[in-house]
Coordinates of C-alpha atoms in Angstrom, one line a residue:
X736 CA -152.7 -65.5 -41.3
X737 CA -155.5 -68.2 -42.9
X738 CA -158.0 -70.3 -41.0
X739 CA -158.8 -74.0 -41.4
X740 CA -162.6 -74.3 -41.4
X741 CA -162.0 -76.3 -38.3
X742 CA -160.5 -73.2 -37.2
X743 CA -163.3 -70.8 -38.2
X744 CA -165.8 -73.2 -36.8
X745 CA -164.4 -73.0 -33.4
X746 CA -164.0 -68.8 -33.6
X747 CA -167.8 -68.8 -34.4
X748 CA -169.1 -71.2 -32.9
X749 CA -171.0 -72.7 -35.5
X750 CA -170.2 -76.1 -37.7
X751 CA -168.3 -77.0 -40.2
X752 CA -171.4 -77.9 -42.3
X753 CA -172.1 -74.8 -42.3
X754 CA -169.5 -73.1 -43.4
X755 CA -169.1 -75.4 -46.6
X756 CA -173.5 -74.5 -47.1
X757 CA -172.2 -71.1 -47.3
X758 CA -168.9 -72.2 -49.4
X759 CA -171.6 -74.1 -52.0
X760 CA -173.8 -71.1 -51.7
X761 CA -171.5 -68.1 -52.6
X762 CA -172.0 -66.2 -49.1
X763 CA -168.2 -67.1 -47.8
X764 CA -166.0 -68.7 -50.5
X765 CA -162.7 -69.2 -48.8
X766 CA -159.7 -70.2 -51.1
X767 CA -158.1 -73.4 -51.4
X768 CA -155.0 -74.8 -50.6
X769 CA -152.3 -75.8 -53.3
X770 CA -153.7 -78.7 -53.5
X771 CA -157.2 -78.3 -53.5
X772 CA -158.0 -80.1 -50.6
X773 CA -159.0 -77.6 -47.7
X774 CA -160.1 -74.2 -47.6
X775 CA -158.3 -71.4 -46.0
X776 CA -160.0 -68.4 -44.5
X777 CA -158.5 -65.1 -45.1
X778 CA -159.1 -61.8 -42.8
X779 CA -161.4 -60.7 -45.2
X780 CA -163.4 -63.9 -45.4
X781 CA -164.1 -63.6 -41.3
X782 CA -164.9 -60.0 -42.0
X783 CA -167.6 -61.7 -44.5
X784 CA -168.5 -64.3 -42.2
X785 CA -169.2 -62.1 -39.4
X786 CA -171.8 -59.8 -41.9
X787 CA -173.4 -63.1 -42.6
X788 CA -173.8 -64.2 -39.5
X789 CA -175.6 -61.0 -38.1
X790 CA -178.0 -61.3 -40.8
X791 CA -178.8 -64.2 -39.6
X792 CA -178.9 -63.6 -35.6
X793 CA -181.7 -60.5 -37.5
X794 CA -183.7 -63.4 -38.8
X795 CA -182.9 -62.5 -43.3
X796 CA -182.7 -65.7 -45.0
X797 CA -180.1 -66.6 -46.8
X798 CA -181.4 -65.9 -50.5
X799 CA -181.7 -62.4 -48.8
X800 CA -178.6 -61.8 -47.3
X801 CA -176.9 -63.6 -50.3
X802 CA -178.6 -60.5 -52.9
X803 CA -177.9 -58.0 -49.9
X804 CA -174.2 -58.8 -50.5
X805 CA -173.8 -59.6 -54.2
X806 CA -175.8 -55.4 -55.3
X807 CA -173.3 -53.7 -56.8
X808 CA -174.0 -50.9 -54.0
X809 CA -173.4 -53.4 -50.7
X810 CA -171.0 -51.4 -48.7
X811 CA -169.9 -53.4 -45.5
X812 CA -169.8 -50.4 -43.5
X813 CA -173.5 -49.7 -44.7
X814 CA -174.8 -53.0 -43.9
X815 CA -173.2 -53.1 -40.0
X816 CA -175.0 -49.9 -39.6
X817 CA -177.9 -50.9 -40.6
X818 CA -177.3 -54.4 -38.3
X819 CA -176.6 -52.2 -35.6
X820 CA -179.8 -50.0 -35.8
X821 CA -182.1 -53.5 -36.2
X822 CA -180.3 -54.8 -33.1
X823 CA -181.0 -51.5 -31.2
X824 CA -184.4 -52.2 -32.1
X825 CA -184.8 -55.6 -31.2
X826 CA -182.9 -54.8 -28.0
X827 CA -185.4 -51.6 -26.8
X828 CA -188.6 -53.9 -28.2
X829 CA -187.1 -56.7 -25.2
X830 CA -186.2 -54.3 -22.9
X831 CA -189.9 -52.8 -22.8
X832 CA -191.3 -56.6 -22.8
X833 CA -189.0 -57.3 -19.8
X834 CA -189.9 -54.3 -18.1
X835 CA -194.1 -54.9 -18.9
X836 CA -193.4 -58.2 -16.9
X837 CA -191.5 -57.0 -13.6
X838 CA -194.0 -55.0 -13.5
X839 CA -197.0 -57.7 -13.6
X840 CA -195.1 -59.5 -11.1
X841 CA -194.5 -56.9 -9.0
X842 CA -198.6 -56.5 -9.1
X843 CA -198.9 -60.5 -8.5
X844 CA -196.7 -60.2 -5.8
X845 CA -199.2 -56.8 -4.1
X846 CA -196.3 -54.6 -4.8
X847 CA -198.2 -52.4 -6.8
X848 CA -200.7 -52.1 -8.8
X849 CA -200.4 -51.5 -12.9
X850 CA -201.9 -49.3 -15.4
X851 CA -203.8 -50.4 -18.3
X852 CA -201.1 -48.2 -20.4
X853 CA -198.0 -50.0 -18.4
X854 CA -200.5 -53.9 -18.9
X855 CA -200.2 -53.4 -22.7
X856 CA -197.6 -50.8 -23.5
X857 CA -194.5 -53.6 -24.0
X858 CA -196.9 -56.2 -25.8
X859 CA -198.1 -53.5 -28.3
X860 CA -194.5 -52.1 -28.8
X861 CA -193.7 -55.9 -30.1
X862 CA -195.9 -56.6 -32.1
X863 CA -195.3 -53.0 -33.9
X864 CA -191.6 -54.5 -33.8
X865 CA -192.7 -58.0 -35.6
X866 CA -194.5 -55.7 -38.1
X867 CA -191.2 -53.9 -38.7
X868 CA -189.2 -56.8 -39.1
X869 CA -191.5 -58.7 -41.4
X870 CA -193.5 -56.2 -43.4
X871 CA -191.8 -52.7 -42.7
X872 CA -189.6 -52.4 -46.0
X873 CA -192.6 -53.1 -48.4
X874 CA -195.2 -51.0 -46.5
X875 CA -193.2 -48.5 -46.4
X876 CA -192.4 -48.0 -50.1
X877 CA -195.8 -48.9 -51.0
X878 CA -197.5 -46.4 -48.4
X879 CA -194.9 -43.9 -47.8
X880 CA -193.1 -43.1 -43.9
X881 CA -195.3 -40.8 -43.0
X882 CA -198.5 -43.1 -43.3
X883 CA -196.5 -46.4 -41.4
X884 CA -195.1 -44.0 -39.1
X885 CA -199.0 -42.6 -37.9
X886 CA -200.2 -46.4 -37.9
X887 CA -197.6 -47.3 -35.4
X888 CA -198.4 -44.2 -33.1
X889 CA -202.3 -45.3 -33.1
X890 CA -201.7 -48.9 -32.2
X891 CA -199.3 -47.6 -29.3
X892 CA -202.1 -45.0 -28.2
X893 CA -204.4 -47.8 -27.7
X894 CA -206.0 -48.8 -24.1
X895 CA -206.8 -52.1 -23.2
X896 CA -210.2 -52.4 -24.1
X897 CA -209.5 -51.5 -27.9
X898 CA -206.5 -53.4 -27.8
X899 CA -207.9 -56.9 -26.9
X900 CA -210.8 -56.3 -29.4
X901 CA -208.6 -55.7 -32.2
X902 CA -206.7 -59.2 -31.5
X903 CA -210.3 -60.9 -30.6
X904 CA -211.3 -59.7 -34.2
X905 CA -208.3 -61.0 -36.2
X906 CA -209.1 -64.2 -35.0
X907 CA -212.3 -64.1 -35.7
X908 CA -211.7 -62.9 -39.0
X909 CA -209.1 -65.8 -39.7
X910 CA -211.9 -68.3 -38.4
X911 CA -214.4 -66.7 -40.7
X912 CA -212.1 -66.3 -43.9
X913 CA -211.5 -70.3 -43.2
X914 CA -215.2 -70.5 -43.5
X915 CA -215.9 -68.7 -46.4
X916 CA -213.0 -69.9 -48.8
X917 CA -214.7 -73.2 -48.6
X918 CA -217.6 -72.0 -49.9
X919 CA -215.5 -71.1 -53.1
X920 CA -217.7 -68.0 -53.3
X921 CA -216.2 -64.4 -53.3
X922 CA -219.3 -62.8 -53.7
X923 CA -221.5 -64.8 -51.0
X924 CA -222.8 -62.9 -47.8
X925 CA -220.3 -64.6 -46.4
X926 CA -217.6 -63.5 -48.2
X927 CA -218.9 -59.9 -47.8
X928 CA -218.7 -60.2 -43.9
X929 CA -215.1 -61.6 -44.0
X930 CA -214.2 -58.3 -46.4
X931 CA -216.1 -55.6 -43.7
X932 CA -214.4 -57.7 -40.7
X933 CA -210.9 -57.2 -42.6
X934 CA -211.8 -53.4 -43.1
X935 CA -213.1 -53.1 -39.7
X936 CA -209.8 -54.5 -38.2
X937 CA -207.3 -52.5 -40.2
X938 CA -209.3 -49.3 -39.3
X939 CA -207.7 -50.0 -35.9
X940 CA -204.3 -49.0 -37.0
X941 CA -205.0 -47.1 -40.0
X942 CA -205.5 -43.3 -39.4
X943 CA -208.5 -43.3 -42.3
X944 CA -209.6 -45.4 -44.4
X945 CA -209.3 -44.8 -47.9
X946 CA -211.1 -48.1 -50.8
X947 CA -207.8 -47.6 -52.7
X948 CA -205.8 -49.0 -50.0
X949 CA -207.3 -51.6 -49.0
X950 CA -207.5 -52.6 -52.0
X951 CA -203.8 -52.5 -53.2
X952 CA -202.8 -53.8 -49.2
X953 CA -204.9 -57.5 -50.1
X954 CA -203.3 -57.7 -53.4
X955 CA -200.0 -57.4 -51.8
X956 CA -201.0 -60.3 -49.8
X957 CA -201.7 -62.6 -52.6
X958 CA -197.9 -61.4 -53.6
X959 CA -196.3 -62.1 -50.1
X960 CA -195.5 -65.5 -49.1
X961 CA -195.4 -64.1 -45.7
X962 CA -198.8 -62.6 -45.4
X963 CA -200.1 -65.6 -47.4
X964 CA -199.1 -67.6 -44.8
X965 CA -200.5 -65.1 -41.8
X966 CA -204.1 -65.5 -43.7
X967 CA -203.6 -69.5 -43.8
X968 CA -203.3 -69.7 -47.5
X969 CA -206.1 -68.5 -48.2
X970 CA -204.8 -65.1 -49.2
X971 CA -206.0 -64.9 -52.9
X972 CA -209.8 -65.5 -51.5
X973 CA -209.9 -62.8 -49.2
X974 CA -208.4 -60.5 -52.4
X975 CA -211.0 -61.7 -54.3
X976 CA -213.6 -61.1 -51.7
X977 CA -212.4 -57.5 -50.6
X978 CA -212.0 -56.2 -54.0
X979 CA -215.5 -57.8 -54.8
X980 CA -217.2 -56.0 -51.5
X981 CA -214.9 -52.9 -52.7
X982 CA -216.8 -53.3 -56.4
X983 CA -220.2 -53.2 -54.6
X984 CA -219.8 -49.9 -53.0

């Protein structure tokens, strides 16, 4: 049995636009009829559709999914695994949110009272969760599992104290990179504080320190659109400035 697009549109709930965007870009090319004028969706074409579309509810673009699904290796079965396990993760990550803030209104409301472990436990578990989603795949092949998997268990071992003066830091530092890049300088005093706040906030999640690191970690930045954006485009100047601190030393 085929599906008119207004047909598909209605089974997913999503629109017909759509579904010619992803017609036009290669992710779900239905066939046509005889003569040309409509497209006609095929079992195997929902099957498609519905891989697509959990990429999407994951948050991959779709240049991503679109070279997901076009390697030679894609294997559907592979890939709803793989969905499966990222939901599972996304699912736990709100789970422990939700559960961090029953509890902190059951303290508002005198019920009881919370531990500085329970206050920060669910925030820290997201943001190790963001990480993952964002940055996971290349840190990991760059740094290996064992290293990611050790800066993870350090940021969730954190107390409240250390916790809030990492994130009071990493603003600071942004504030101070902002600073210093308009300065055009990367070997300024300046620019040398901005490189020792940057190694002083990683040493927060990094088991130890090592110069070789750090330094391929800032290059990545400069490569990343992603972490370009995190350090307000001014990724290549904190490179520049880290690797000169680095050269110093």
């Amino acid at each position: 049995m085929d599906y008119t697009i207004g047909e598909v549109a209605q089974l997913a709930s999503i629109s017909e636009r759509t579904l010619r965007y992803y017609d036009e870009l290669g992710l779900v090319c239905p066939k046509r009829d005889r003569g040309q004028l409509y497209r006609l969706y095929s079992k195997e074409d929902l099957k498609r559709l519905q891989t697509v579309l959990f990429y999407r509810e994951l948050d991959f673009d779709l240049a991503t999914i679109k070279a997901i699904m076009e390697d030679p290796g894609f294997s559907t079965l592979q890939a709803l695994e793989d969905q499966r396990k990222r939901l599972l993760a996304r699912r736990n990550r709100l789970e422990s949110l939700l559960r961090t803030l029953e509890t902190t209104i059951a303290e508002q409301r005198g019920e009881r009272t919370m531990t500085d472990k329970e206050r920060f436990e669910g925030l820290k578990r997201n943001l190790i969760e963001e990480n993952e989603k964002k940055f996971g795949k290349e840190i990991r092949a760059r740094y290996g599992e064992e290293t990611v998997a050790k800066s993870n268990a350090q940021m969730m071992g954190m107390d409240e104290k250390t916790y809030n003066e990492m994130n009071e830091l990493g603003v600071r530092l942004l504030e101070k990179l902002v600073e210093a890049e308009k300065t055009g300088d990367v070997y300024s005093p300046l620019a040398r504080e901005v490189a020792m706040m940057h190694k002083q906030w990683l040493a927060y999640t990094w088991p130890s320190y090592n110069k070789e690191a750090h330094a391929n970690l800032v290059r990545i930045y400069v490569d990343d659109e992603r972490f370009n954006a995190y350090y307000l485009g001014k990724a290549a100047f904190l490179r520049d400035a880290v690797l000169a601190c680095l050269n110093e030393e």
